[in-house]
Coordinates of C-alpha atoms in Angstrom, one line a residue:
Chain A
M4 CA 88.6 128.6 108.6
S5 CA 87.4 125.3 109.8
N6 CA 89.4 122.2 109.0
I7 CA 88.3 120.0 106.3
V8 CA 88.0 116.2 106.6
V9 CA 88.5 114.4 103.3
L10 CA 86.8 111.0 103.4
D11 CA 86.9 108.6 100.5
N12 CA 84.1 106.3 101.4
G13 CA 84.9 103.2 99.3
G14 CA 83.2 99.8 99.3
G15 CA 86.4 98.1 100.4
L16 CA 88.5 100.7 102.2
I17 CA 87.9 104.0 103.8
K18 CA 90.6 106.6 103.2
A19 CA 90.4 109.5 105.7
G20 CA 92.4 112.4 106.7
Q21 CA 92.8 116.2 106.8
G22 CA 92.5 118.2 103.6
G23 CA 95.7 119.7 102.4
E24 CA 97.9 116.8 103.4
R25 CA 99.8 114.5 101.1
D26 CA 98.6 111.2 102.4
P27 CA 95.5 110.1 104.3
T28 CA 95.9 109.7 108.1
T29 CA 94.2 106.3 108.1
V30 CA 93.2 103.6 105.6
I31 CA 90.8 101.1 107.2
P32 CA 88.5 98.5 105.7
N33 CA 85.0 99.7 105.5
C34 CA 83.4 96.8 107.4
L35 CA 82.9 95.3 110.8
Y36 CA 84.5 91.9 111.1
K37 CA 84.1 89.0 113.5
P38 CA 87.0 86.7 114.0
L39 CA 86.6 83.3 115.4
S40 CA 87.9 84.4 118.8
S41 CA 85.1 86.9 119.4
K42 CA 81.3 86.7 119.5
K43 CA 80.6 90.3 118.5
F44 CA 81.5 92.3 115.5
L45 CA 84.6 94.3 116.0
H46 CA 86.1 97.4 114.4
T47 CA 89.0 96.9 112.1
S48 CA 92.3 98.5 112.7
P49 CA 94.2 100.6 110.1
L50 CA 96.0 98.6 107.4
T51 CA 99.4 99.8 108.3
T52 CA 99.2 98.6 111.9
L53 CA 97.6 95.3 111.2
S54 CA 99.7 93.2 113.5
D55 CA 100.3 89.5 113.4
E56 CA 98.3 88.6 116.4
I57 CA 95.0 89.2 114.8
D58 CA 93.8 85.9 113.5
L59 CA 91.7 86.5 110.3
T60 CA 90.8 82.9 109.6
S61 CA 87.1 82.5 109.0
A62 CA 86.4 86.0 110.0
S63 CA 82.9 87.0 108.9
V64 CA 82.2 90.5 107.7
R65 CA 79.4 93.0 107.6
R66 CA 79.6 95.8 105.1
P67 CA 77.4 98.9 105.0
I68 CA 78.0 99.4 101.3
D69 CA 76.1 97.0 99.0
R70 CA 76.9 97.1 95.3
G71 CA 78.8 100.4 95.8
Y72 CA 76.1 102.5 97.4
L73 CA 75.7 103.2 101.1
I74 CA 72.5 101.4 102.3
N75 CA 73.1 100.5 105.9
S76 CA 73.6 103.9 107.6
D77 CA 73.5 102.5 111.1
L78 CA 76.6 100.4 110.4
E79 CA 78.3 103.2 108.7
R80 CA 77.6 105.5 111.6
D81 CA 79.2 103.0 113.9
I82 CA 82.3 102.7 111.7
W83 CA 82.6 106.5 111.2
S84 CA 82.2 107.3 114.9
H85 CA 85.0 105.0 115.7
L86 CA 87.0 106.5 112.9
F87 CA 86.4 110.1 113.9
T88 CA 87.0 109.6 117.6
S89 CA 89.8 107.1 117.9
L90 CA 91.7 107.4 114.6
L91 CA 91.3 111.0 113.4
H92 CA 90.6 112.8 116.6
I93 CA 88.4 115.5 115.2
S94 CA 85.1 116.8 116.3
P95 CA 82.5 116.8 113.5
S96 CA 80.7 120.0 114.5
S97 CA 83.6 122.2 113.8
S98 CA 84.7 120.6 110.5
S99 CA 83.6 120.4 106.9
L100 CA 83.4 117.1 105.1
L101 CA 84.4 116.2 101.6
L102 CA 82.8 112.9 100.8
T103 CA 83.0 110.7 97.8
E104 CA 80.0 108.8 96.3
P105 CA 79.9 106.7 93.2
P106 CA 78.1 108.4 90.2
L107 CA 74.4 107.9 89.4
S108 CA 73.3 107.2 92.9
I109 CA 69.6 107.0 93.7
P110 CA 67.8 109.7 95.7
S111 CA 67.0 107.5 98.7
V112 CA 70.6 106.6 99.2
Q113 CA 71.7 110.3 98.8
R114 CA 69.1 111.3 101.3
S115 CA 70.2 108.8 103.9
T116 CA 73.9 109.8 103.4
D117 CA 72.9 113.5 104.0
E118 CA 71.0 112.6 107.1
L119 CA 74.0 110.6 108.4
V120 CA 76.4 113.5 107.8
F121 CA 74.2 116.4 109.0
E122 CA 71.9 114.9 111.6
D123 CA 73.9 112.2 113.2
F124 CA 77.3 113.7 113.2
G125 CA 76.5 117.4 112.7
F126 CA 79.2 118.4 110.3
S127 CA 79.2 122.1 109.5
S128 CA 79.2 121.7 105.8
L129 CA 79.4 119.0 103.1
Y130 CA 80.7 118.6 99.6
V131 CA 80.0 115.4 97.7
A132 CA 82.3 114.5 94.8
H133 CA 82.5 111.8 92.3
P134 CA 85.8 109.9 92.8
Q135 CA 86.6 110.1 89.1
S136 CA 86.6 113.9 89.0
L137 CA 89.0 113.9 91.9
V138 CA 91.3 111.5 90.1
H139 CA 91.3 113.8 87.1
L140 CA 92.1 116.8 89.3
Y141 CA 95.0 115.0 90.9
E142 CA 96.5 113.7 87.7
A143 CA 96.1 117.1 86.0
S144 CA 98.0 118.7 88.8
R145 CA 100.8 116.2 88.6
Q146 CA 101.3 116.6 84.8
P147 CA 100.6 120.2 84.0
D148 CA 101.9 119.9 80.4
S149 CA 100.0 116.9 79.3
V150 CA 97.0 116.7 77.0
L151 CA 94.7 116.0 79.8
S152 CA 95.4 119.0 81.8
K153 CA 95.5 121.4 78.9
T154 CA 92.1 120.2 77.6
Q155 CA 90.7 119.6 81.1
C156 CA 89.3 116.4 79.9
S157 CA 90.0 112.7 80.5
L158 CA 88.6 109.2 80.7
V159 CA 88.9 107.7 84.1
V160 CA 88.6 103.9 84.4
D161 CA 87.9 103.3 88.0
C162 CA 88.2 99.6 89.0
G163 CA 87.1 99.5 92.6
F164 CA 85.7 97.1 95.1
S165 CA 82.1 96.9 93.9
F166 CA 82.2 97.7 90.2
T167 CA 84.2 99.2 87.4
H168 CA 83.2 102.5 85.7
A169 CA 84.5 104.2 82.6
V170 CA 83.8 107.8 83.2
P171 CA 84.6 110.7 80.9
V172 CA 85.4 113.8 82.9
L173 CA 85.3 117.3 81.5
H174 CA 86.3 120.4 83.5
N175 CA 86.0 118.4 86.7
F176 CA 82.5 117.3 86.0
T177 CA 81.6 113.8 85.1
L178 CA 79.6 113.4 81.9
N179 CA 76.9 111.3 83.4
H180 CA 75.2 110.3 80.2
A181 CA 78.3 108.6 79.0
I182 CA 79.2 106.6 82.0
K183 CA 79.4 102.9 81.5
R184 CA 79.5 100.3 84.3
I185 CA 80.7 96.7 84.6
D186 CA 79.4 94.9 87.7
L187 CA 82.8 93.4 88.5
G188 CA 85.1 94.6 91.2
G189 CA 87.5 93.4 93.9
K190 CA 84.7 91.7 95.7
A191 CA 83.6 89.7 92.7
F192 CA 87.2 88.7 91.9
T193 CA 87.8 87.5 95.5
N194 CA 84.6 85.5 95.4
Y195 CA 85.4 84.0 92.1
F196 CA 88.9 83.1 93.4
K197 CA 87.3 81.5 96.4
E198 CA 85.1 79.5 94.2
L199 CA 87.9 78.3 92.0
V200 CA 90.1 77.3 94.9
S201 CA 87.3 75.6 96.8
Y202 CA 86.4 73.6 93.7
R203 CA 90.0 72.4 93.2
S204 CA 91.6 72.1 96.6
I205 CA 90.7 73.3 100.1
N206 CA 87.3 74.9 100.9
V207 CA 88.1 78.6 101.5
M208 CA 84.6 80.0 101.0
D209 CA 84.7 81.6 104.5
E210 CA 88.1 83.0 104.3
T211 CA 87.5 86.4 102.8
F212 CA 90.6 88.2 104.2
L213 CA 93.0 85.4 103.4
V214 CA 91.8 84.9 99.8
D215 CA 91.9 88.7 99.4
D216 CA 95.5 88.6 100.5
A217 CA 96.3 85.8 98.1
K218 CA 94.6 87.6 95.3
E219 CA 96.6 90.8 95.8
K220 CA 99.9 89.0 96.1
L221 CA 99.6 86.3 93.4
C222 CA 97.1 87.2 90.7
F223 CA 98.2 88.8 87.5
V224 CA 96.8 89.5 84.0
S225 CA 98.0 87.2 81.3
L226 CA 99.0 88.7 77.9
D227 CA 98.3 85.5 76.0
L228 CA 95.7 83.4 77.6
L229 CA 96.0 80.2 75.5
R230 CA 99.7 80.1 75.9
D231 CA 99.5 80.6 79.6
L232 CA 96.9 78.0 80.0
R233 CA 99.1 75.5 78.2
L234 CA 102.0 76.5 80.4
A235 CA 100.0 76.0 83.5
R236 CA 98.8 72.6 82.4
S237 CA 102.3 71.4 81.7
G238 CA 103.3 72.1 85.3
N239 CA 105.8 74.7 84.2
N240 CA 107.4 76.5 87.1
L241 CA 106.9 79.9 85.6
I242 CA 103.3 80.2 86.7
K243 CA 102.8 77.7 89.5
S244 CA 102.9 79.2 93.0
T245 CA 102.0 78.1 96.5
Y246 CA 100.2 80.0 99.2
V247 CA 100.4 78.8 102.7
L248 CA 97.4 79.2 104.9
P249 CA 97.8 80.2 108.5
D250 CA 97.6 77.3 111.0
G251 CA 97.2 79.4 114.2
V252 CA 100.3 77.8 115.8
T253 CA 103.4 78.9 113.9
H254 CA 102.0 81.8 112.0
T255 CA 98.6 83.6 112.0
K256 CA 98.9 85.2 108.6
G257 CA 98.9 83.5 105.3
Y258 CA 101.9 84.1 103.1
V259 CA 103.3 83.2 99.7
K260 CA 105.7 80.3 99.9
D261 CA 108.3 81.7 97.5
P262 CA 107.8 85.3 96.6
Q263 CA 110.7 85.4 94.1
A264 CA 109.3 82.4 92.2
A265 CA 105.9 84.1 92.1
K266 CA 107.3 86.8 89.9
R267 CA 108.8 84.5 87.3
F268 CA 105.8 85.0 85.0
L269 CA 107.1 88.4 84.2
S270 CA 109.9 86.8 82.2
L271 CA 107.4 85.4 79.7
S272 CA 107.6 87.2 76.4
D273 CA 105.6 87.1 73.2
K274 CA 108.1 84.9 71.5
D275 CA 108.0 81.9 73.7
H276 CA 106.3 79.0 72.1
V277 CA 105.1 76.2 74.3
E278 CA 104.7 72.7 73.2
S279 CA 101.4 71.3 74.5
D280 CA 102.2 68.7 77.1
F281 CA 99.0 66.6 77.3
M282 CA 97.8 65.1 80.6
A283 CA 101.1 65.7 82.2
K284 CA 100.5 66.8 85.8
V285 CA 96.7 66.9 86.2
G286 CA 96.7 64.1 88.7
D287 CA 99.6 65.2 90.8
R288 CA 98.0 68.5 91.8
K289 CA 95.5 66.8 94.0
K290 CA 97.8 64.9 96.2
A291 CA 99.9 67.8 97.5
D292 CA 97.1 69.7 99.0
M293 CA 95.7 67.5 101.7
N294 CA 98.9 67.3 103.7
K295 CA 99.4 70.8 104.8
N296 CA 97.5 74.0 104.7
E297 CA 98.9 75.0 101.3
I298 CA 97.1 75.8 98.1
D299 CA 98.8 75.4 94.8
L300 CA 97.8 78.0 92.3
T301 CA 98.5 77.8 88.6
N302 CA 95.9 79.0 86.1
E303 CA 93.7 80.6 88.8
R304 CA 96.3 83.3 89.1
F305 CA 95.4 84.7 85.7
L306 CA 91.9 83.4 85.2
V307 CA 90.5 85.7 87.9
P308 CA 91.6 89.0 86.4
E309 CA 90.7 87.7 83.0
T310 CA 87.0 88.1 83.8
L311 CA 87.4 91.8 83.8
F312 CA 88.3 91.6 80.1
Q313 CA 85.6 89.0 79.3
P314 CA 82.8 88.8 81.9
A315 CA 81.1 86.2 79.7
D316 CA 83.7 83.7 81.1
I317 CA 81.8 83.4 84.3
G318 CA 78.4 84.0 82.7
I319 CA 77.9 87.7 83.3
N320 CA 76.3 89.0 80.2
Q321 CA 78.3 92.3 80.0
A322 CA 81.0 93.5 77.8
G323 CA 84.6 93.6 78.8
L324 CA 86.8 96.5 79.9
A325 CA 88.0 97.4 76.4
E326 CA 84.5 97.6 75.0
C327 CA 83.2 99.4 78.0
I328 CA 85.8 102.2 77.3
V329 CA 84.9 102.3 73.6
R330 CA 81.2 102.6 74.4
A331 CA 81.7 105.3 77.0
V332 CA 83.8 107.4 74.6
S333 CA 81.4 106.9 71.7
S334 CA 78.6 108.3 73.8
C335 CA 80.4 111.6 74.0
H336 CA 80.6 114.3 71.5
S337 CA 82.8 113.6 68.5
Y338 CA 85.2 116.5 69.2
L339 CA 86.0 115.0 72.6
Q340 CA 86.7 111.5 71.4
P341 CA 90.3 111.8 70.3
V342 CA 91.1 113.7 73.4
L343 CA 89.5 111.0 75.6
Y344 CA 91.4 108.2 74.0
Q345 CA 94.7 110.0 74.6
S346 CA 94.0 110.6 78.2
I347 CA 92.9 107.4 79.8
I348 CA 93.6 107.1 83.5
L349 CA 93.5 103.8 85.4
A350 CA 92.4 104.2 89.0
G351 CA 91.2 102.0 91.8
G352 CA 92.6 99.1 93.7
S353 CA 91.8 96.5 91.1
T354 CA 94.1 98.1 88.6
L355 CA 97.0 96.9 90.7
F356 CA 97.2 93.5 88.9
P357 CA 100.5 93.3 87.1
Q358 CA 100.4 93.7 83.3
L359 CA 96.9 95.1 83.3
K360 CA 97.9 98.2 81.4
E361 CA 99.7 96.3 78.7
R362 CA 96.8 93.9 78.2
L363 CA 94.4 96.8 78.0
E364 CA 96.5 98.5 75.4
V365 CA 96.6 95.3 73.3
E366 CA 92.8 94.9 73.6
L367 CA 91.9 98.5 73.1
R368 CA 93.9 99.3 70.1
P369 CA 92.0 97.2 67.5
L370 CA 88.7 98.7 68.6
V371 CA 89.7 102.3 68.2
P372 CA 89.9 104.0 64.8
E373 CA 93.5 104.2 63.6
H374 CA 93.8 107.9 63.4
F375 CA 93.2 108.2 67.1
D376 CA 96.1 107.9 69.5
V377 CA 95.6 105.6 72.5
K378 CA 97.5 106.5 75.6
I379 CA 96.9 105.0 79.1
T380 CA 98.4 106.3 82.3
T381 CA 98.3 104.6 85.6
L382 CA 98.2 106.6 88.8
E383 CA 101.2 106.5 91.0
D384 CA 99.0 105.1 93.8
P385 CA 95.7 103.9 92.5
I386 CA 94.2 103.4 96.0
L387 CA 95.2 106.8 97.4
G388 CA 94.7 108.7 94.2
V389 CA 91.1 109.7 94.9
W390 CA 92.0 110.8 98.4
R391 CA 94.8 113.0 97.1
G392 CA 92.6 114.6 94.6
G393 CA 90.1 115.3 97.4
S394 CA 92.9 116.8 99.5
L395 CA 93.9 119.1 96.6
L396 CA 90.3 120.2 96.1
A397 CA 89.9 120.9 99.8
S398 CA 92.9 123.1 99.8
S399 CA 91.7 125.2 96.9
P400 CA 90.5 128.7 98.0
D401 CA 86.9 128.6 96.8
F402 CA 86.1 125.2 98.3
E403 CA 84.1 126.7 101.1
S404 CA 81.8 128.4 98.8
M405 CA 81.0 125.2 97.0
C406 CA 79.9 123.3 100.0
V407 CA 76.4 122.9 101.4
T408 CA 76.2 124.1 105.0
K409 CA 74.1 122.6 107.7
A410 CA 71.7 125.6 107.7
D411 CA 71.1 125.2 103.9
Y412 CA 70.4 121.5 104.4
E413 CA 67.9 122.1 107.2
E414 CA 66.1 124.8 105.2
L415 CA 66.1 123.3 101.8
G416 CA 66.3 119.5 102.3
S417 CA 68.4 116.9 100.7
A418 CA 67.2 117.0 97.1
R419 CA 67.6 120.8 96.5
C420 CA 71.1 120.7 98.1
R421 CA 72.2 117.9 95.9
R422 CA 71.5 119.9 92.9
R423 CA 74.3 122.3 93.7
F424 CA 76.7 119.5 93.0
F425 CA 75.3 118.9 89.5
H426 CA 75.1 115.2 90.2
Chain B
M6 CA 55.5 118.1 89.1
E7 CA 52.2 116.7 90.3
E8 CA 51.7 114.7 87.1
E9 CA 55.0 113.0 87.8
M10 CA 53.7 112.2 91.3
T11 CA 50.5 110.6 90.0
N12 CA 52.4 108.8 87.3
R13 CA 54.8 107.4 89.9
R14 CA 51.9 106.2 92.0
V15 CA 50.6 104.0 89.2
S16 CA 51.0 100.4 90.0
N17 CA 54.4 99.2 91.0
R18 CA 53.5 95.7 89.9
T19 CA 54.4 95.9 86.3
R20 CA 58.0 95.3 86.3
K21 CA 60.0 94.7 83.2
V22 CA 62.2 91.8 83.6
A23 CA 64.8 90.8 81.0
T24 CA 63.4 88.0 78.9
K25 CA 66.2 85.6 79.6
M26 CA 66.0 86.3 83.3
A27 CA 62.3 85.7 83.3
A28 CA 62.6 82.4 81.5
A29 CA 65.4 81.4 83.9
L30 CA 63.5 82.3 87.0
T31 CA 60.5 80.3 86.1
S32 CA 62.3 77.3 84.8
N33 CA 62.9 74.3 86.9
D34 CA 66.0 73.5 84.8
N35 CA 68.9 72.7 87.0
R36 CA 71.4 74.3 84.8
T37 CA 69.9 77.8 84.7
Q38 CA 69.3 77.7 88.4
A39 CA 72.9 76.7 89.0
A40 CA 74.1 79.5 86.8
I41 CA 72.0 82.1 88.6
A42 CA 73.0 80.7 92.0
R43 CA 76.6 81.1 91.0
L44 CA 76.3 84.6 89.9
E45 CA 74.5 85.6 93.0
A46 CA 77.2 84.0 95.0
L47 CA 79.7 86.5 93.5
E48 CA 78.0 89.3 95.4
N49 CA 78.2 87.7 98.8
D50 CA 80.1 89.4 101.5
N51 CA 80.7 86.3 103.5
G52 CA 81.0 83.2 101.4
A53 CA 78.7 80.3 102.3
I54 CA 77.4 81.5 105.7
E55 CA 74.5 83.9 106.0
V56 CA 75.2 87.1 107.8
V57 CA 74.6 86.5 111.5
D58 CA 72.3 88.9 113.3
V59 CA 73.3 90.1 116.7
N60 CA 70.2 88.4 118.2
D61 CA 71.2 85.1 116.7
D62 CA 74.5 85.4 118.5
E63 CA 72.7 85.1 121.8
E64 CA 71.2 81.8 120.6
A65 CA 74.5 80.5 119.5
S66 CA 76.0 81.2 122.9
L67 CA 73.2 79.3 124.5
D68 CA 74.6 76.0 123.0
E69 CA 78.2 76.7 123.8
D70 CA 77.9 77.9 127.3
D71 CA 76.1 74.8 128.6
D72 CA 78.6 74.2 131.4
L73 CA 78.2 77.7 132.7
G74 CA 75.0 76.6 134.2
Y75 CA 71.4 76.6 134.3
V76 CA 71.1 80.2 135.4
Q77 CA 72.5 81.7 132.3
K78 CA 70.1 79.7 130.1
K79 CA 67.2 81.0 132.0
Q80 CA 68.4 84.5 131.6
H81 CA 68.6 84.3 127.9
K82 CA 65.3 82.5 127.5
G83 CA 63.4 85.0 129.7
S84 CA 64.5 88.1 127.9
K85 CA 64.0 87.4 124.2
R86 CA 60.9 85.5 123.4
K87 CA 59.9 87.4 120.2
T88 CA 56.4 88.0 119.3
R89 CA 55.3 88.0 115.7
Q90 CA 54.9 91.7 115.8
A91 CA 58.4 92.2 117.1
K92 CA 59.7 90.1 114.4
A93 CA 57.8 92.1 111.8
L94 CA 59.1 95.4 113.2
E95 CA 62.6 94.1 113.1
A96 CA 62.3 92.9 109.5
R97 CA 61.2 96.4 108.6
R98 CA 64.1 98.0 110.4
A99 CA 66.7 95.9 108.7
P100 CA 68.4 97.8 105.9
K101 CA 67.1 97.0 102.4
S102 CA 69.5 95.7 99.9
F103 CA 70.5 98.0 97.0
L104 CA 68.4 96.0 94.5
E105 CA 65.3 96.6 96.5
L106 CA 66.0 100.3 96.8
L107 CA 66.6 100.4 93.1
Q108 CA 63.2 98.9 92.4
E109 CA 61.5 101.3 94.7
A110 CA 63.2 104.2 93.0
N111 CA 61.4 103.4 89.9
L112 CA 64.0 104.8 87.6
E113 CA 62.2 103.7 84.4
S114 CA 59.6 106.4 84.8
L115 CA 62.1 109.3 84.5
P116 CA 62.4 111.0 81.1
A117 CA 64.8 109.5 78.6
H118 CA 67.5 112.1 78.7
V119 CA 68.2 111.7 82.5
P120 CA 71.2 109.4 83.1
T121 CA 70.4 106.7 85.6
Y122 CA 72.1 103.7 87.2
L123 CA 70.3 101.4 84.9
K124 CA 71.2 103.2 81.7
A125 CA 74.9 103.2 82.7
A126 CA 75.2 99.5 82.6
V127 CA 77.4 98.5 79.7
G128 CA 75.3 96.2 77.6
P129 CA 75.9 92.7 76.4
P130 CA 79.2 92.1 74.6
S131 CA 79.4 92.6 70.9
S132 CA 80.4 89.0 70.2
S133 CA 78.1 86.4 71.8
S134 CA 80.7 83.6 71.7
R135 CA 82.1 82.8 75.0
R136 CA 85.0 80.7 76.2
H137 CA 84.3 77.9 78.6
F138 CA 86.8 76.7 81.2
C139 CA 87.0 73.2 82.7
S140 CA 85.6 73.3 86.2
V141 CA 88.2 70.8 87.4
C142 CA 91.5 72.0 86.0
G143 CA 90.8 75.3 84.3
Y144 CA 91.9 74.5 80.8
I145 CA 89.7 75.3 77.8
A146 CA 86.8 73.0 78.0
G147 CA 85.2 71.2 75.1
Y148 CA 82.5 69.1 76.6
N149 CA 79.9 69.4 79.3
C150 CA 78.3 67.0 81.8
C151 CA 74.9 65.9 80.6
L152 CA 73.5 65.9 84.1
C153 CA 74.5 69.2 85.5
G154 CA 76.0 71.1 82.7
M155 CA 79.4 71.8 84.1
R156 CA 82.3 71.9 81.7
F157 CA 85.3 69.6 81.5
C158 CA 88.2 69.2 79.1
S159 CA 89.1 65.6 79.1
I160 CA 88.0 62.2 80.4
R161 CA 90.2 62.3 83.4
C162 CA 88.5 65.6 84.5
Q163 CA 85.1 64.1 83.7
N164 CA 85.8 61.2 86.1
I165 CA 86.9 63.6 88.9
H166 CA 83.8 65.6 88.3
K167 CA 81.5 62.6 88.4
D168 CA 83.0 61.4 91.6
T169 CA 83.0 64.5 93.6
R170 CA 80.9 67.4 92.6
C171 CA 78.3 66.7 90.0
Q172 CA 75.3 68.9 90.9
K173 CA 77.1 70.6 93.7
F174 CA 75.4 74.0 93.4
V175 CA 71.8 72.7 93.2
A176 CA 71.2 70.7 96.4

C-alpha cells in the first residue's frame, strides 16, 4: 500500500503531511517572497521554525493562487517541489495525493491542476476533495453523539484567505447548488488593515507580513460597535494598543507592546455604558507616531473584522456573514434546514478572531425562525482542521478505490476523471 | 454535445456587465473611480508596488551595481534586448488572472441547474443602508468632502483631510 500525502493547498498556507497522522508535517505559506536583502524570490520556511533572523520588512510576495483558485502552475510547481524534496522527503511517483480545492472551480483550473499532479510530478493517484467535506468528516468523528454526525449533515462556514463560503454538507458531499460565497478573506482583511493604518499613521502598504502579524495578534470582533467606537474615541485604555514595528537593529520582528493590555477588551460586558467624550484625544494620536516605529491602534482593531459582518462598510455590495448563512440554508430542502442550523461549524484561519462566534450568534438568531435551534461549533484548530479531516479520509480502507490513478488520467483525460469526484 | 460547442463559439463579445459597474467604468467621476480603485486594491498581493518580474530584476541591478564596473553593464545589455515578438510571447506565457479565466470559461452559457462560481456569490445585502466611517479617525461619519467624497465626522477631521489627503486615490 503506497503512502498517501495529504496536501491542503490553501491560498495563504499549505498544510502537508502523511495521511494517518494527527498533525501535518509542515505548514508553510503558499508563496515565494523576496525580502529586501535578496534580489530573487525565495522559498518560505515552515511557520514553526521561522527564526528571528529573517527580516520580513517590505518583503514582496508572489502567490500562485489568485482569488482562491490555482492559476499559476509554474509557481506552484516550484513551491511543491521544494516542499516534497526538502520538507516532506517523499518521492511523488510512489505516493498518492489527497488534494483540496475550493468548490465550484472552473474546468481550465481543474485541468491545469491535474496536469501539475500527474504530468509534472507523476503521482500514482489523486483524490480531490472540497475542504468543507473534510471539516465535516473530522468534526463528526470527534463528536460521535452529536446531531451532525447522526444526520451526516452540517453547514460549514469556511473563512479562509481568499474568500468565505457557507457550504451545506450532506453525507460528505457538498451541496453545490446551495453554496454561497463572500469575497472577503484574510487577504482582504490584511489589505484593509494596511489601508487604515497607512491613512492614519505610518505607510505600511508594503509590509504584508508585518501587518498580517499585527492583525492576528490584535484584531478582534466587537459585540457592540457603537459602544466600542465611542470607547475608542475617548482614548479609553481598554481598546487602545500599540504595535512596535521592527527597526532592523534591536529586533527584526514586530511585536505587540503590551500583550496583557491588548486583552483588556475581553472584560467589556453588555452592561457597560459609556459617556460620549467628544473631541477628547483626536489630536493626540497623531503626535505619538512619528517618533518611533510604533503604531497606535484603537478602532482599527475591530473595524477590520467588522467588514465580514457588513461588507457594505468598505463598499463591497455583498451581504454579511449572517445573511450568507441564511441564504445558503434556505437554498436547501426544507427538511434539512433545522438540522443545518443546529450544526454550524466554523473553520478557516479567519475565524480565529476573538468573539467571532458570539457575534455571529447574536446576528444570526433574529434571522432564523424561532422554532429552529441555532448552534455554532468552532473547530479545535481551524487552520489544521481541514488537514486532519483529510488525514482521516486517507486512513479509511476504501480510499484507494476512490482515487483516480495515473493510468485512468492518461486514458480518459481530466474532465472525465473529475466526474468521479462528483464536483 | 455539438450544439453546445457551436453555441459556445458564438461571439464572446457580448458580455453582461452589471449596470452599476458599467456606469461606473464609463464615468469620469472621481468618486466612483476612487471607489473602484479602492476595492481593487483589496485584492493586491503586494500593496502599492506592482509584482516585479524576474527580467525586471536584472534592470534593477543595473542601476545599483554601477561601481562594479563597465564590464557587467555590457553583459546585461548584450544578452537581453527584447524584440517585440519576444515580448508578445512572454505576455502570452504569463499566467492569466482568475478573472480572465472566468470570462473565458463562459459560465453563463451553461444550463440553469448547474451550480457555478458566479451563481454562488451571495447577492446584495437585504438592507441597502450602509454605515460610513470617518476616513481620518474611524468614528461614524456624518458628512463627506465635496471634492473627493471621502467621509469625515467633525470639523477637526475635515481640516486634517483637506491638508493631507484629499483626492489621494485618484492621482
